[in-house]
Tab-separated table of C-alpha atoms and ligand atoms in Angstrom:
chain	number	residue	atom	x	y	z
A	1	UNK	CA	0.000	0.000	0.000
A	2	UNK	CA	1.143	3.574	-0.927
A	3	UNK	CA	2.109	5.343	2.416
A	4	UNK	CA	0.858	8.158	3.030
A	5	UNK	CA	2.393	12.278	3.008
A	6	UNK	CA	1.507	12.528	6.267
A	7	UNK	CA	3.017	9.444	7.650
A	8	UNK	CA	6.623	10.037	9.187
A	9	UNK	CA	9.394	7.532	7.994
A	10	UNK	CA	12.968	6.824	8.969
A	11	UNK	CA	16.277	7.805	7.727
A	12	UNK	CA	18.458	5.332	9.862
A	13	UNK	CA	17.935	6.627	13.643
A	14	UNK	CA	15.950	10.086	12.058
A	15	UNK	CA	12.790	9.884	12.744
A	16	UNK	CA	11.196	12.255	9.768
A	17	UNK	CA	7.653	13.092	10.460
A	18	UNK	CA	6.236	13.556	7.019
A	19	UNK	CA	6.999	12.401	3.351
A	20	UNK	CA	7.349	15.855	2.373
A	21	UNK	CA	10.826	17.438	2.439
A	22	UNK	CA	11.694	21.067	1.969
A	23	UNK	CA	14.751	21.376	-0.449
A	24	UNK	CA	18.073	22.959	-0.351
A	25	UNK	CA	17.701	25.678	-2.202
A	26	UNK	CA	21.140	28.544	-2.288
A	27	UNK	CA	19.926	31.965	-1.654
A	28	UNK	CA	16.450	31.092	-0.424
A	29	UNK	CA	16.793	28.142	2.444
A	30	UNK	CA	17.997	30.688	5.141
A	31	UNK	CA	16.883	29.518	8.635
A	32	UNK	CA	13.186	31.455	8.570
A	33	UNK	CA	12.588	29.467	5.584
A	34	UNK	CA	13.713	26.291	7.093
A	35	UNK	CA	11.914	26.711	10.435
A	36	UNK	CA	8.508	28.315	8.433
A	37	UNK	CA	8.975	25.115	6.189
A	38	UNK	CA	9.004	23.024	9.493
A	39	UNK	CA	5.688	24.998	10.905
A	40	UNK	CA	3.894	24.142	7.535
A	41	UNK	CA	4.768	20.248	7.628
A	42	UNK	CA	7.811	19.843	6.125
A	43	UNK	CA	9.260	16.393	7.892
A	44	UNK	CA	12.821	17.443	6.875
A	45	UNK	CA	14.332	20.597	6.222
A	46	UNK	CA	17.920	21.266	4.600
A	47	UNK	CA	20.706	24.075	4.543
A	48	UNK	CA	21.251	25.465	1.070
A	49	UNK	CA	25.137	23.976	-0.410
A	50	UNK	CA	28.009	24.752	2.146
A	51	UNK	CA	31.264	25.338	0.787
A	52	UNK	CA	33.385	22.633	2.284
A	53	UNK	CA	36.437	25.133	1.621
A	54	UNK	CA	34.563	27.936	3.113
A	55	UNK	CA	34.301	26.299	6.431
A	56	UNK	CA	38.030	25.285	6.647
A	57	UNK	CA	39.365	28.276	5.940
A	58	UNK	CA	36.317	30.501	7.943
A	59	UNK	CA	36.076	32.847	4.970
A	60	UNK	CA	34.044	35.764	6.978
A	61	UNK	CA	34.150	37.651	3.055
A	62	UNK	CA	31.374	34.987	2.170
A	63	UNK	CA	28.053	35.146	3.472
A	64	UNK	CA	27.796	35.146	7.450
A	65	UNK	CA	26.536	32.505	9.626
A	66	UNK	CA	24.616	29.451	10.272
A	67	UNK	CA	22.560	28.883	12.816
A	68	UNK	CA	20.829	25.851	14.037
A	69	UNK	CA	17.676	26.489	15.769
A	70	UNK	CA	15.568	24.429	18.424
A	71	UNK	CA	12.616	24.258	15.773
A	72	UNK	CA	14.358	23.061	12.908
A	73	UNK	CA	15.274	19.325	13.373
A	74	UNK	CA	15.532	17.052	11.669
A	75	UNK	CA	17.766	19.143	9.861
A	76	UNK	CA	20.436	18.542	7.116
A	77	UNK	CA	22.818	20.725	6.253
A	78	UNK	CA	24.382	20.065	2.338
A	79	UNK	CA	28.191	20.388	1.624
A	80	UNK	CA	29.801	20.466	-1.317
A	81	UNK	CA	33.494	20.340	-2.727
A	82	UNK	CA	35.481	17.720	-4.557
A	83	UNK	CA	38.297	16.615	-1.428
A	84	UNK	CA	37.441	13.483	0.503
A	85	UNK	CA	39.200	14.756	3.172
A	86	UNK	CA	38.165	18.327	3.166
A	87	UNK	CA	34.614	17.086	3.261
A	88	UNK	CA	34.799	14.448	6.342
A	89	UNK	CA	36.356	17.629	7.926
A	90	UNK	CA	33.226	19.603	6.951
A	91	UNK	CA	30.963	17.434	8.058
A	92	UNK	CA	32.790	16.832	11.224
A	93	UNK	CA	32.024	20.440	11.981
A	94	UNK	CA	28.608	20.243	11.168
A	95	UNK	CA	27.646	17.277	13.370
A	96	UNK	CA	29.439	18.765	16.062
A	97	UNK	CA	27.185	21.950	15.333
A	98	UNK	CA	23.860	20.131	15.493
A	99	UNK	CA	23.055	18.582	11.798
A	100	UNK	CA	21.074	15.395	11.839
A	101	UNK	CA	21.942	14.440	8.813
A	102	UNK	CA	24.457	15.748	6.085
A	103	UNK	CA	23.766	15.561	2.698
A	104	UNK	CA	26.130	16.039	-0.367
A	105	UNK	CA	25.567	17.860	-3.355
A	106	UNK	CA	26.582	16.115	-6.466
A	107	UNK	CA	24.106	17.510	-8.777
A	108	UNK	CA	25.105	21.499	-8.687
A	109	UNK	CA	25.108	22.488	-12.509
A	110	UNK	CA	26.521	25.896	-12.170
A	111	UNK	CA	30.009	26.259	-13.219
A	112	UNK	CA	31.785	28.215	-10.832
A	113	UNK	CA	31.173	25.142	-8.539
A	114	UNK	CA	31.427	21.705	-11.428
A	115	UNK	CA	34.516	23.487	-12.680
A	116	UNK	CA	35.771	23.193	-9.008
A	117	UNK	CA	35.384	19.319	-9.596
A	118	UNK	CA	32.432	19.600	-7.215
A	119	UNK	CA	28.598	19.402	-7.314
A	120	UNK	CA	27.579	17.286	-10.711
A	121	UNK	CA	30.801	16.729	-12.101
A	122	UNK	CA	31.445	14.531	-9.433
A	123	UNK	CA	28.759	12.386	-11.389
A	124	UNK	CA	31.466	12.098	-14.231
A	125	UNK	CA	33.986	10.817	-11.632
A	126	UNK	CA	32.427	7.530	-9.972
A	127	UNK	CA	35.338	6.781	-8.261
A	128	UNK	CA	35.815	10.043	-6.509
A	129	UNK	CA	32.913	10.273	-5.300
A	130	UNK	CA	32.571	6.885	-3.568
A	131	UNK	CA	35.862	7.845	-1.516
A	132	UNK	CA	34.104	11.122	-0.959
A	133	UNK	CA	31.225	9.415	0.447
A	134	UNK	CA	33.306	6.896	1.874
A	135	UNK	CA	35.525	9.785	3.864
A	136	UNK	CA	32.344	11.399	5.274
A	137	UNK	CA	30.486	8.685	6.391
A	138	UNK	CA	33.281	7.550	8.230
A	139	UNK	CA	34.033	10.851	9.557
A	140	UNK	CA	30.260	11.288	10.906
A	141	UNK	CA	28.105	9.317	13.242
A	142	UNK	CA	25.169	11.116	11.703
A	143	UNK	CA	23.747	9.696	8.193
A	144	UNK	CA	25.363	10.882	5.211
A	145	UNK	CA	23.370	11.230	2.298
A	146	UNK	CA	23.768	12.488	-1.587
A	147	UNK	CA	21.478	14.474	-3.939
A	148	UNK	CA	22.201	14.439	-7.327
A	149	UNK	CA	21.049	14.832	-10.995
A	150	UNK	CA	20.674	11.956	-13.279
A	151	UNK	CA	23.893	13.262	-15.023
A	152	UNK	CA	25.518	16.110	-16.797
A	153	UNK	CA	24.717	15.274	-20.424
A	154	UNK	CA	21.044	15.050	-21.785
A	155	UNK	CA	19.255	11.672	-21.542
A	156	UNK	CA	22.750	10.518	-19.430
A	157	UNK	CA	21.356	7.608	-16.703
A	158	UNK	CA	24.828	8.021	-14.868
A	159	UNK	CA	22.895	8.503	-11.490
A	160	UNK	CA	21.714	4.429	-11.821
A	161	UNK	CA	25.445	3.510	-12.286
A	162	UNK	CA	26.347	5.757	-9.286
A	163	UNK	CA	23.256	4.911	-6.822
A	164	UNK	CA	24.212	1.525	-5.863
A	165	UNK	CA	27.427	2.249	-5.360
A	166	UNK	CA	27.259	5.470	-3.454
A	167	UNK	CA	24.860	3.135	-0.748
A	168	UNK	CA	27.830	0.691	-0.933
A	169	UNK	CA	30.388	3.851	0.133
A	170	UNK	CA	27.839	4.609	2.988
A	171	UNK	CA	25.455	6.538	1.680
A	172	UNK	CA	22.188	6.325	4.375
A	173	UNK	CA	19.891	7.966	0.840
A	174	UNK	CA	19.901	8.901	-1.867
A	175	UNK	CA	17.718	12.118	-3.561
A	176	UNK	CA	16.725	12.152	-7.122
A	177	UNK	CA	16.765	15.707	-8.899
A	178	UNK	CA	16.146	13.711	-12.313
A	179	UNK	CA	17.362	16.708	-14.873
A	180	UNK	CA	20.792	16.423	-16.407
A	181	UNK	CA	22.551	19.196	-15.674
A	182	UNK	CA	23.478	20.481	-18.466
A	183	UNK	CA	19.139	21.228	-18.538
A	184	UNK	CA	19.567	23.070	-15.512
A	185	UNK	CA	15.743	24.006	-14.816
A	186	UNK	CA	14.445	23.457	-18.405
A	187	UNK	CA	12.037	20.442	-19.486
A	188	UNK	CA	10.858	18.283	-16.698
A	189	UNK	CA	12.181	16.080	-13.807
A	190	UNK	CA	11.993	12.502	-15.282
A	191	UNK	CA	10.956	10.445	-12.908
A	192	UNK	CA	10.947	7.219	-14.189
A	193	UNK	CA	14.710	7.719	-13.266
A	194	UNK	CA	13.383	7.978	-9.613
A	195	UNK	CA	11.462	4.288	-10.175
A	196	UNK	CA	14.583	2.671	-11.809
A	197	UNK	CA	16.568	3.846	-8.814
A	198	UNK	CA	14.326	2.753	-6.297
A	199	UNK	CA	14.557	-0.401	-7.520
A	200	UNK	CA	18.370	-0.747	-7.578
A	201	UNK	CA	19.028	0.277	-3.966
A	202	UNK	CA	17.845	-0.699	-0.068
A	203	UNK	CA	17.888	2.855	1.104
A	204	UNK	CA	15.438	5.481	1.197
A	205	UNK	CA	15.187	7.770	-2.241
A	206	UNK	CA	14.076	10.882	-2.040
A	207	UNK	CA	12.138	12.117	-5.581
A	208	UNK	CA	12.648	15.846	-6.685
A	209	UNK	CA	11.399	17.884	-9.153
A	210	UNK	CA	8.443	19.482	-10.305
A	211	UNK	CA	6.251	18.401	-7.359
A	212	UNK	CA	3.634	21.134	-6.967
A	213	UNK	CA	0.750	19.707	-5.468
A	214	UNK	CA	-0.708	16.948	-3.201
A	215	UNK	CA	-1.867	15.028	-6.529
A	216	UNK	CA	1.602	15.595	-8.045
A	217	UNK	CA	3.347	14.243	-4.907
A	218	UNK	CA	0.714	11.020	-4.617
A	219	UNK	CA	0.947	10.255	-7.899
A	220	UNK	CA	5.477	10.963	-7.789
A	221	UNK	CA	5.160	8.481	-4.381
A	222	UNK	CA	3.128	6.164	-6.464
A	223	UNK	CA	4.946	6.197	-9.461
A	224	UNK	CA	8.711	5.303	-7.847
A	225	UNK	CA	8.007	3.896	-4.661
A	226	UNK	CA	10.105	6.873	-3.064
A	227	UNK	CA	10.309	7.308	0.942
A	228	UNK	CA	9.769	10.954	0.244
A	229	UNK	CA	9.164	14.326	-2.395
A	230	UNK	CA	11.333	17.043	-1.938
A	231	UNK	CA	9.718	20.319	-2.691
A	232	UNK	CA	11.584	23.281	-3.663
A	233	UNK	CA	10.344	26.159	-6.167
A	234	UNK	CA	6.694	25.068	-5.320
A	235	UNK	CA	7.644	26.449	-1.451
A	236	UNK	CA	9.225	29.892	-2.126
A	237	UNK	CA	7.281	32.341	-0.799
A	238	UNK	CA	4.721	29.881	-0.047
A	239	UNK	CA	4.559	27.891	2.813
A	240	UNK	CA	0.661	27.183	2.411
A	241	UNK	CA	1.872	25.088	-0.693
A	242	UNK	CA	3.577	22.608	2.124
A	243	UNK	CA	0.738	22.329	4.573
A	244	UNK	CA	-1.140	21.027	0.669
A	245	UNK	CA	1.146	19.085	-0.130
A	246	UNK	CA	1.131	17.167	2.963
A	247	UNK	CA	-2.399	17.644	3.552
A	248	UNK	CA	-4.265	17.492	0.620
A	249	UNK	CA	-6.242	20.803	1.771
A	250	UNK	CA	-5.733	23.622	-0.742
A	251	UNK	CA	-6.896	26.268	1.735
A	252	UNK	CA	-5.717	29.859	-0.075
A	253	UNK	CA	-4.049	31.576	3.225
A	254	UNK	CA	-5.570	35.094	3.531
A	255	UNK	CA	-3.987	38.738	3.445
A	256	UNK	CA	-3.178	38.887	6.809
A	257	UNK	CA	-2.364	35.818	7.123
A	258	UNK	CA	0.488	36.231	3.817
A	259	UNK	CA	1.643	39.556	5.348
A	260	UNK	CA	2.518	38.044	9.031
A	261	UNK	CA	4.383	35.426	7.961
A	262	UNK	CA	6.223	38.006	5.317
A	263	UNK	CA	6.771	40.006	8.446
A	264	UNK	CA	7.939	37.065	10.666
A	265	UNK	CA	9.957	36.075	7.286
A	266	UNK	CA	11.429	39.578	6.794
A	267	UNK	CA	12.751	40.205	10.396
A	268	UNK	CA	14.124	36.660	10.975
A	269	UNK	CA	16.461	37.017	8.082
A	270	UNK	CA	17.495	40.518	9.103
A	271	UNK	CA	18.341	38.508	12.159
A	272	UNK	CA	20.219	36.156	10.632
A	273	UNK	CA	21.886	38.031	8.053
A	274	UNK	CA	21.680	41.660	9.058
A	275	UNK	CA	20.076	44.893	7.531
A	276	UNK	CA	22.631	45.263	4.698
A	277	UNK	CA	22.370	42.477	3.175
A	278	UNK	CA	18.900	40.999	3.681
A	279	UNK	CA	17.747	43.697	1.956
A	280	UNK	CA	18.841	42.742	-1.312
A	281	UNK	CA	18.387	39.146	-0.576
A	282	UNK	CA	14.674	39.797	0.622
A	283	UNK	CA	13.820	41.223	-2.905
A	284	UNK	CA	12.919	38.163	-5.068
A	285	UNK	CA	10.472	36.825	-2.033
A	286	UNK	CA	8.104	40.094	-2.091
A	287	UNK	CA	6.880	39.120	-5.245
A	288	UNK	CA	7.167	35.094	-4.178
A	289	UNK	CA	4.624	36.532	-1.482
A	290	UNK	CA	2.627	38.876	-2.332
A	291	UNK	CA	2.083	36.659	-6.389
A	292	UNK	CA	-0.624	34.373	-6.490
A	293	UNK	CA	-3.687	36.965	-6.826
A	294	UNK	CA	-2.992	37.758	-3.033
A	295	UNK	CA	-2.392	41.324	-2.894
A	296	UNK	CA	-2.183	44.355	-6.779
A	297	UNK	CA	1.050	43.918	-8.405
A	298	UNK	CA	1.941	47.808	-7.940
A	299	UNK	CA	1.891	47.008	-4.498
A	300	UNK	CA	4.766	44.338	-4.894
A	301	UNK	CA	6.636	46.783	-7.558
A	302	UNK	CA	6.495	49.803	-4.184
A	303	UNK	CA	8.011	47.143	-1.443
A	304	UNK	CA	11.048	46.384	-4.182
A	305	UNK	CA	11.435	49.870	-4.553
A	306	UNK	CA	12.309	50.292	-0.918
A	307	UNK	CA	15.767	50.396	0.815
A	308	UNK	CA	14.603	49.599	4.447
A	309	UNK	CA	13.088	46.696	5.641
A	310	UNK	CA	11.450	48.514	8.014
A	311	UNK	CA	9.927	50.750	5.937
A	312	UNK	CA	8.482	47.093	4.142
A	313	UNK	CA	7.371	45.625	6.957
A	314	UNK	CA	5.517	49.457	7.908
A	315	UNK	CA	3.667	49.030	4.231
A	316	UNK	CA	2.931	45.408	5.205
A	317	UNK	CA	1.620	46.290	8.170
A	318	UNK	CA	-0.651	49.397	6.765
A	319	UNK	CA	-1.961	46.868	3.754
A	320	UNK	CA	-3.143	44.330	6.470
A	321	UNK	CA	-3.915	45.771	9.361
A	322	UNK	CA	-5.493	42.328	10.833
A	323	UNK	CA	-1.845	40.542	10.303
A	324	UNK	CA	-0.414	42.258	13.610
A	325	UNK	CA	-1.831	40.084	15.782
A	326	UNK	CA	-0.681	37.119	14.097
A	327	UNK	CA	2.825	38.581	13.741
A	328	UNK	CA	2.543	38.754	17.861
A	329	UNK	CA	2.009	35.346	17.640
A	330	UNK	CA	4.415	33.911	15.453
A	331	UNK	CA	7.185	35.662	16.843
A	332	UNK	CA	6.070	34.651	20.923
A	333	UNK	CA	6.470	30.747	19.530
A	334	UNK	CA	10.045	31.425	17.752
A	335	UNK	CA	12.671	29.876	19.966
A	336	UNK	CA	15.087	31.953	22.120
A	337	UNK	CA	18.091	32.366	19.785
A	338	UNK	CA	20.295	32.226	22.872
A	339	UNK	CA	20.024	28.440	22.436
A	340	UNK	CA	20.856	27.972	18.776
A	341	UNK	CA	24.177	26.650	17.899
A	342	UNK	CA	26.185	29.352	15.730
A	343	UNK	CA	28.944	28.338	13.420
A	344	UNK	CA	30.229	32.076	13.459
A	345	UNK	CA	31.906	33.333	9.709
A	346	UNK	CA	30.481	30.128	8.313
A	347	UNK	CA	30.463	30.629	4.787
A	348	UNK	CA	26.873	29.673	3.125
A	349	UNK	CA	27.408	30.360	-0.451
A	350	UNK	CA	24.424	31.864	-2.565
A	351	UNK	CA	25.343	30.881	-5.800
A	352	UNK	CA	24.739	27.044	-6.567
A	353	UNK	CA	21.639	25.104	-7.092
A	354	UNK	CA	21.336	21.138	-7.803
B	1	FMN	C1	17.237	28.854	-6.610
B	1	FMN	C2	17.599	27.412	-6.458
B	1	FMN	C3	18.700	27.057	-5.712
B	1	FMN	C4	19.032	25.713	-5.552
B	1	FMN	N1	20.099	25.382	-4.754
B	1	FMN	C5	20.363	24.075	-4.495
B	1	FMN	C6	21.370	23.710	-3.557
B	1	FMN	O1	22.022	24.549	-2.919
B	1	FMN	N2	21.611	22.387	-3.368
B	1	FMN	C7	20.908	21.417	-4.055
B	1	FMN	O2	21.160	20.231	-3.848
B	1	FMN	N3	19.933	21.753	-4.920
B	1	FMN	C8	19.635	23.032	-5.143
B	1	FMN	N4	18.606	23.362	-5.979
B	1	FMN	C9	17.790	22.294	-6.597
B	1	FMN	C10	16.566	21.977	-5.744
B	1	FMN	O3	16.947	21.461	-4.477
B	1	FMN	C11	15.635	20.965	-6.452
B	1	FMN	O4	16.299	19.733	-6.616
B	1	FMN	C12	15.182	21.479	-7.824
B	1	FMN	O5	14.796	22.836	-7.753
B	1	FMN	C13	13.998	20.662	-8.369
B	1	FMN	O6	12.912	20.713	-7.505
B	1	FMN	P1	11.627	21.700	-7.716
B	1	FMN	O7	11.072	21.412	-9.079
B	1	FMN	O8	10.709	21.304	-6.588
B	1	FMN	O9	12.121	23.104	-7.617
B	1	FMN	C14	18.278	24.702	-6.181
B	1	FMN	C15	17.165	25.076	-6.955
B	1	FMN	C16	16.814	26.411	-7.095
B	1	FMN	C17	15.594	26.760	-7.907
C-alpha cells in the first residue's frame, strides 16, 4: 500500500515526520525558511550547499553565519566540494554543530562550482565520489546522504550507475533531482529515473522535481516507490503550498495571514543576516509573497522599490492591518536564539543550485 504524506518515515535513527521534504535551495533556504517550512509540515528541512572550503578556511568575506535552531530538526545541512578529506572535515564540523543528517551535493550544474570538480561533475567521476562518500560517512556518526542529478549530459542515466554504489560507500539515501545538468531548470524532472533507482538500492530515495501539489506528490510516491518528495520552487514564498502538499487541503491563506508570515519572514532574516544584506536578498520573495492573486502587483513593484526593511514591513503592516496580531504570535512561539548553535563566519554560499 502507498504510504501516506503525512506518515513520518525513517532515515536510519531520524525519525522524519512527514513524506514531504523542503529542499536545499542557495539563496532562499535561510533559517526562517527552514523553520517556516518546518511549521507548515515539512518532515525534513535542509541548509542550502556549504562550501566545504569555506568552512576550513572561515572565509568571513562569504556570506555570514549558520545557525541551528531548536525548531528546525531534523535538519540537514548540504556540503559540497570535490576533497574526501576536506569534506569528512566539513561534516565533522557540522555534526558537532547540530546537523542530523548531512547531505552532499553532487548535482550542482553551475560552473563556478562543477569546474571546481564539485557538485555534478562529481557524477562524471564515480570513483571520486565513492571515496568522498566513503571519507564522510566515516568521519560522521550522523547519516550521510547524496542528492544528485541523473547526469551532466542530456538523456545521461549516470545517477543508476552511481546509486548503488554510493549506498555501498555509505550513503544512508539517496535524492533524485532527475534533470541532467546540463538542462539546468528546463524540461521536466523525469521520474521514471526515480522508479529505476528505487529499484536498484535498499535505502530510502528521495524524488525531486516538479512536485507542486498533493496530486503531483501522490501520484510521484506512487509512481517510484520513493520514501519521500522534496519540494523546492513550489515552497518559495509559499509555505501554504507545504501544509497542501502534505495535507491534501488547498486552503488559499488570507492577506493577513500572507503579510505576518512576510513580516515574521522579513525580520528573521534581518536577524540572521543583518540589515545590509537581507535587503537585497529579501527582494525576489516580495513578489514570491505577495504573487498568487494575493495582494495588486503595484503594491509588490512599491516594497522592491524600498531600501529599508522597516519601511516594508511598515507598508505590510498598513496593507493588512489584521496581520499584527498574528505577527505577535508567530514571533512569541520562535525559539530563544540564545540556544541555537552558531557556526560564526560560516560561509553559506548563494550561488549554486542542484
Ligand atoms: C534557486 C535554487 C537554488 C538551488 N540550490 C540548491 C542547492 O544549494 N543544493 C541542491 O542540492 N539543490 C539546489 N537546488 C535544486 C533543488 O533542491 C531541487 O532539486 C530542484 O529545484 C527541483 O525541484 P523543484 O522542481 O521542486 O524546484 C536549487 C534550486 C533552485 C531553484
Amino acid at each position: 500500500m502507498q504510504p501516506s504524506l503525512r506518515d513520518s518515515w525513517w532515515l536510519r535513527e531520524v525519525e522524519i515526520p512527514t513524506r514531504v521534504v523542503l529542499a536545499p535551495m542557495a539563496g532562499v533556504s535561510v533559517q526562517a525558511f527552514r523553520r517556516q517550512g518546518r511549521r507548515y509540515g515539512a518532515g525534513l528541512v535542509c541548509s542550502e550547499m556549504v562550501s566545504c572550503a569555506g568552512i576550513e578556511h572561515r572565509n568571513e568575506r562569504t556570506l555570514g553565519y549558520l545557525r541551528v535552531g531548536a525548531d528546525e530538526h531534523p535538519l540537514a545541512i548540504q556540503i559540497f566540494g570535490s576533497e574526501p578529506e576536506k569534506m569528512a572535515e566539513a561534516a565533522r564540523i557540522l555534526e558537532a554543530a547540530g546537523a542530523d543528517i548531512v547531505d552532499m551535493n553532487f548535482g550542482c550544474p553551475v560552473r563556478k562550482v562543477t569546474k571546481t570538480g564539485a557538485g555534478a561533475h562529481l557524477l562524471e567521476e564515480p570513483d571520486l565520489a565513492c571515496r568522498i562518500t566513503e571519507a564522510v560517512a566515516s568521519a560522521v556518526t550522523v547519516p550521510v546522504t547524496v542528492k544528485m542529478r541523473r547526469g551532466v549530459e542530456d538523456g545521461s542515466r549516470a545517477c543508476l550507475a552511481i546509486g548503488p554504489r554510493l549506498v555501498e560507500a555509505g550513503a544512508a539515501a539517496l535524492t533524485l533531482h532527475p534533470r541532467s545538468a546540463t538542462q539546468m531548470y528546463t524540461g521536466f524532472a523525469d521520474h521514471s529515473l526515480t522508479a529505476e533507482l528505487v529499484e536498484l538500492v535498499d535505502v530510502p530515495v528521495i524524488a525531486s522535481g516538479d512536485v507542486t501539489s498533493h496530486a503531483k506528490a501522490e501520484a510521484v510516491l506512487a509512481a517510484t516507490g520513493a520514501s519521500a518528495v522534496m519540494v523546492g520552487r513550489g515552497a518559495q514564498g509559499n509555505p501554504w503550498a507545504i501544509r497542501d502538499i502534505v495535507l491534501g487541503e488547498g486552503e488559499a491563506p488570507t492577506r493577513e495571514e500572507v503579510a505576518a508570515e512576510l513580516i515574521v519572514f522579513i525580520r528573521e532574516t534581518v536577524r540572521e543576516l543583518g540589515e545590509r544584506r537581507a535587503s537585497g536578498f529579501l527582494k525576489k520573495f516580495y513578489g514570491w509573497y505577495l504573487g498568487h492573486g494575493r495582494f495588486p502587483k503595484p503594491f509588490k513593484n512599491e516594497l522592491v522599490q524600498l531600501h529599508a526593511t522597516d519601511e516594508v514591513i511598515e507598508r505590510l503592516f498598513a496593507a493588512a492591518p489584521g496581520s499584527a496580531e498574528l505577527v505577535e504570535r508567530l514571533e512569541a512561539e520562535l525559539p530563544d536564539p540564545e540556544g541555537e548553535t552558531l557556526l560564526e563566519g560560516m560561509p553559506i554560499s548563494i550561488y549554486g543550485g542542484g
